[in-house]
Amino acid sequence: MDRLLFLLATGLARGAIFALFALALVLIWRAARVVNFAQGAMAVVAVYVAFAVTGLTGSYWIGLASALVAGGLMGLVVERGVMRFASHASPLSGVIIAIGVVMVLQSALGIAFGSNTRPMEAPFSESPIVIGGVPVLSPYDLFVLILAVGLMGVLALLFTRTSLGLQLRASAFAPEVSRLLGVRVTRMVTAGWVLASAVGALAALLLVPTELGLNPHSADMLFVSAFTVAVVGGLDSPPGALIGGLAVGVLISLVTGYLGATVAPIAVLVLLVAVLLVRPGGLFATTEARTA
Amino acid sequence: MSAERTDARGALRAAERTGAELRLEGLTVGYGGAPVLRGVDVRVPAGTIVALLGANGAGKTTLLRTVSGLLPAASGRIVFDGVDLAGVSVEDRARAGLAQVPEGRSVVAELTVDENLRLGGLQRFRGRRLTAAVDGIYGMFEPLARRRRAAGHQLSGGERQMLALGRAIIAEPRVLLLDEPSLGLAPRVVAQIMAVLRGLRDERGLTVLLAEQNVTSALAVADHGVVLNLGEVVADRPAEDLRTDSALRHAYLGF
């Protein structure tokens, strides 16, 4: 029972990171109808920036801020530089361009920093707090949960309560109509990429201290898990990303705890296949399918 | 950006929000093969309603989409309030006051009635003024006021057309392009929409180019009628003539 509680709590904290990263995938999918396969590599570039800045300044928080900025800039550069020119005739062209971006970024990181893993310190203790003799979750897990949930709340407000959010949603749902109403849709697509890439960078930054450390491939597994989350939740659904993320986090935590770490990826893939068989649009997909 | 284009945009922005003249001169549009519009000349004087009539496939939708900038013109000019719109983007045309209600009602299905209206108004108004503008539309279309939290996809056909029209006029456009607003609607709703157009012309001096297959309804509000056939203007007459002269009507409109 104690163990179950611990696994659930750490699973939720891990799941919150998956949810954030999946949310970034969802935001770009909605804005540009592209699954951003480069998001892991782009996020890792931002984490390297944070690593360097923290090393220079000694402050985790300045590093965190610079990861957000670097992530946003990556989104800007990748969208304006290459993804904008992807043909919309075939969904595959965006994917192939994204994979090209991954190769370029990972090689560049390897050349610049080497491929060895650098340990990254968490800003808070990672040993669990013990409540009534039961280890629950670490201060860092708590920090991750609060930050992730808080950020998602802010994003929800941005999208539902502001003019920018309304224009972002309208541009995603109905680009032509939005243009006829004077909305600068291409700018909104760029804004979606910037926002999503900053969120993805933060997710990767939060994850790395709980793993072995930082190397050019640090976010590869994060991408796979978050992609599963996005598909399970429905690529169009931000609430799906949140709930799917927490569910996959808990699933991985429980399977790892009871059956071993090697079984966890299999469990994730089983979940993915099961959802695709039962509800191909994702659990939270809206009923009207959009083909346009 | 050329200096000429900057001037054009500046002139568009500075203009007052009353109706503007729209002029098409020798407009030719093609999708690659044979042109869909051939040398079309249409003049819509400021503060008037011109009905654009013609059978399915005559080129009405193509004409409207070219004016709003969604389709490129092969040759010819589109002149809005004296300014040639060549090289002006769809977004900038809309911001300058050229509003289009596309065919099929074009309500954003995922957004609520309120959000659709705010989207239409927010390039021109923010904050309280935007809310006031939205309330103004609810005053014009009572049925929408009762459904402000409903999503676009939950609306009836008539409600969608009211919303599409309300969203286009909320930003006080200078020229309104309408593509078949009466399509599939009950006569009562069609009459209501035509009454709104007449009111906007008479009170605000709005300029309207109204593409319609419902000839009777369109000519009842229009000042002038232009008949398109296979991409060419075959008649350009005062609406009164087309309404009353049965020989003309029979020759151009087939009834």
PDB file of C-alpha atoms in Angstrom, chain A residues 19-20 33 40 70 80 182 187 193 237 245 264:
ATOM      1  CA  ALA A  19       1.338  16.171 -20.359  1.00  0.00           C
ATOM      2  CA  LEU A  20       3.254  19.416 -20.899  1.00  0.00           C
ATOM      3  CA  ARG A  33      -1.515  20.369 -38.871  1.00  0.00           C
ATOM      4  CA  GLY A  40      12.423  16.547 -28.635  1.00  0.00           C
ATOM      5  CA  ALA A  70      15.613  29.535 -26.269  1.00  0.00           C
ATOM      6  CA  ARG A  80       9.925  30.466 -40.291  1.00  0.00           C
ATOM      7  CA  GLY A 182      -8.476  40.289 -40.808  1.00  0.00           C
ATOM      8  CA  ARG A 187       1.631  35.131 -37.618  1.00  0.00           C
ATOM      9  CA  TRP A 193       5.089  27.267 -32.731  1.00  0.00           C
ATOM     10  CA  SER A 237      -7.437  18.029 -27.456  1.00  0.00           C
ATOM     11  CA  GLY A 245      -0.175  12.581 -19.710  1.00  0.00           C
ATOM     12  CA  ALA A 264       7.398  -0.006 -19.163  1.00  0.00           C
TER      13      ALA A 264
END
